[in-house]
PDB file of C-alpha atoms in Angstrom:
ATOM      1  CA  UNK A   8      83.518 270.476 -39.144  1.00  0.00           C
ATOM      2  CA  UNK A   9      82.415 268.013 -36.470  1.00  0.00           C
ATOM      3  CA  UNK A  10      82.912 264.269 -36.686  1.00  0.00           C
ATOM      4  CA  UNK A  11      79.136 263.828 -36.755  1.00  0.00           C
ATOM      5  CA  UNK A  12      78.763 266.056 -39.790  1.00  0.00           C
ATOM      6  CA  UNK A  13      81.532 264.228 -41.628  1.00  0.00           C
ATOM      7  CA  UNK A  14      79.784 260.919 -40.947  1.00  0.00           C
ATOM      8  CA  UNK A  15      76.407 262.293 -42.046  1.00  0.00           C
ATOM      9  CA  UNK A  16      77.897 263.616 -45.278  1.00  0.00           C
ATOM     10  CA  UNK A  17      79.124 260.085 -45.897  1.00  0.00           C
ATOM     11  CA  UNK A  18      75.571 258.794 -45.504  1.00  0.00           C
ATOM     12  CA  UNK A  19      75.929 257.447 -41.975  1.00  0.00           C
ATOM     13  CA  UNK A  20      73.150 257.632 -39.386  1.00  0.00           C
ATOM     14  CA  UNK A  21      74.326 259.726 -36.418  1.00  0.00           C
ATOM     15  CA  UNK A  22      72.702 259.848 -32.976  1.00  0.00           C
ATOM     16  CA  UNK A  23      73.973 262.516 -30.594  1.00  0.00           C
ATOM     17  CA  UNK A  24      73.719 263.090 -26.858  1.00  0.00           C
ATOM     18  CA  UNK A  25      74.808 266.063 -24.762  1.00  0.00           C
ATOM     19  CA  UNK A  26      75.057 264.258 -21.414  1.00  0.00           C
ATOM     20  CA  UNK A  27      76.083 260.821 -20.234  1.00  0.00           C
ATOM     21  CA  UNK A  28      72.624 259.877 -18.978  1.00  0.00           C
ATOM     22  CA  UNK A  29      71.144 260.836 -22.346  1.00  0.00           C
ATOM     23  CA  UNK A  30      73.728 258.655 -24.117  1.00  0.00           C
ATOM     24  CA  UNK A  31      72.685 255.661 -22.001  1.00  0.00           C
ATOM     25  CA  UNK A  32      69.033 256.223 -22.934  1.00  0.00           C
ATOM     26  CA  UNK A  33      70.040 256.198 -26.600  1.00  0.00           C
ATOM     27  CA  UNK A  34      71.956 252.905 -26.130  1.00  0.00           C
ATOM     28  CA  UNK A  35      68.660 251.298 -25.100  1.00  0.00           C
ATOM     29  CA  UNK A  36      67.070 252.191 -28.462  1.00  0.00           C
ATOM     30  CA  UNK A  37      69.985 252.089 -30.908  1.00  0.00           C
ATOM     31  CA  UNK A  38      72.613 249.363 -31.279  1.00  0.00           C
ATOM     32  CA  UNK A  39      75.542 251.416 -32.622  1.00  0.00           C
ATOM     33  CA  UNK A  40      78.367 250.183 -34.823  1.00  0.00           C
ATOM     34  CA  UNK A  41      80.580 253.040 -33.619  1.00  0.00           C
ATOM     35  CA  UNK A  42      80.532 255.088 -30.410  1.00  0.00           C
ATOM     36  CA  UNK A  43      82.532 258.286 -29.934  1.00  0.00           C
ATOM     37  CA  UNK A  44      82.416 259.599 -26.366  1.00  0.00           C
ATOM     38  CA  UNK A  45      83.611 262.783 -24.691  1.00  0.00           C
ATOM     39  CA  UNK A  46      85.400 262.055 -21.430  1.00  0.00           C
ATOM     40  CA  UNK A  47      84.216 265.436 -20.097  1.00  0.00           C
ATOM     41  CA  UNK A  48      80.439 264.944 -20.564  1.00  0.00           C
ATOM     42  CA  UNK A  49      78.245 266.356 -17.790  1.00  0.00           C
ATOM     43  CA  UNK A  50      76.966 263.840 -15.265  1.00  0.00           C
ATOM     44  CA  UNK A  51      78.435 260.514 -16.306  1.00  0.00           C
ATOM     45  CA  UNK A  52      81.724 260.876 -18.164  1.00  0.00           C
ATOM     46  CA  UNK A  53      82.637 258.958 -21.312  1.00  0.00           C
ATOM     47  CA  UNK A  54      84.427 256.209 -19.384  1.00  0.00           C
ATOM     48  CA  UNK A  55      81.381 255.566 -17.188  1.00  0.00           C
ATOM     49  CA  UNK A  56      79.031 255.621 -20.170  1.00  0.00           C
ATOM     50  CA  UNK A  57      81.233 253.144 -22.020  1.00  0.00           C
ATOM     51  CA  UNK A  58      81.212 250.697 -19.122  1.00  0.00           C
ATOM     52  CA  UNK A  59      77.481 250.958 -18.523  1.00  0.00           C
ATOM     53  CA  UNK A  60      76.716 250.934 -22.250  1.00  0.00           C
ATOM     54  CA  UNK A  61      78.566 247.658 -22.725  1.00  0.00           C
ATOM     55  CA  UNK A  62      76.501 246.115 -19.928  1.00  0.00           C
ATOM     56  CA  UNK A  63      73.272 247.310 -21.561  1.00  0.00           C
ATOM     57  CA  UNK A  64      74.285 245.617 -24.802  1.00  0.00           C
ATOM     58  CA  UNK A  65      74.428 242.174 -23.192  1.00  0.00           C
TER      59      UNK A  65
END
């Protein structure tokens, strides 16, 4: 079972992305309490998304 499904079963709202650029688009619309990133995402990796995502949150 995926982490997302476990969170959803515990009544948490989950937003997914399959690529780093898609994750950044989601950051613009959703202010997450928790972010789980894959360091092997296509395009931007998890480390790059984290850095850029923090800047978007400012």
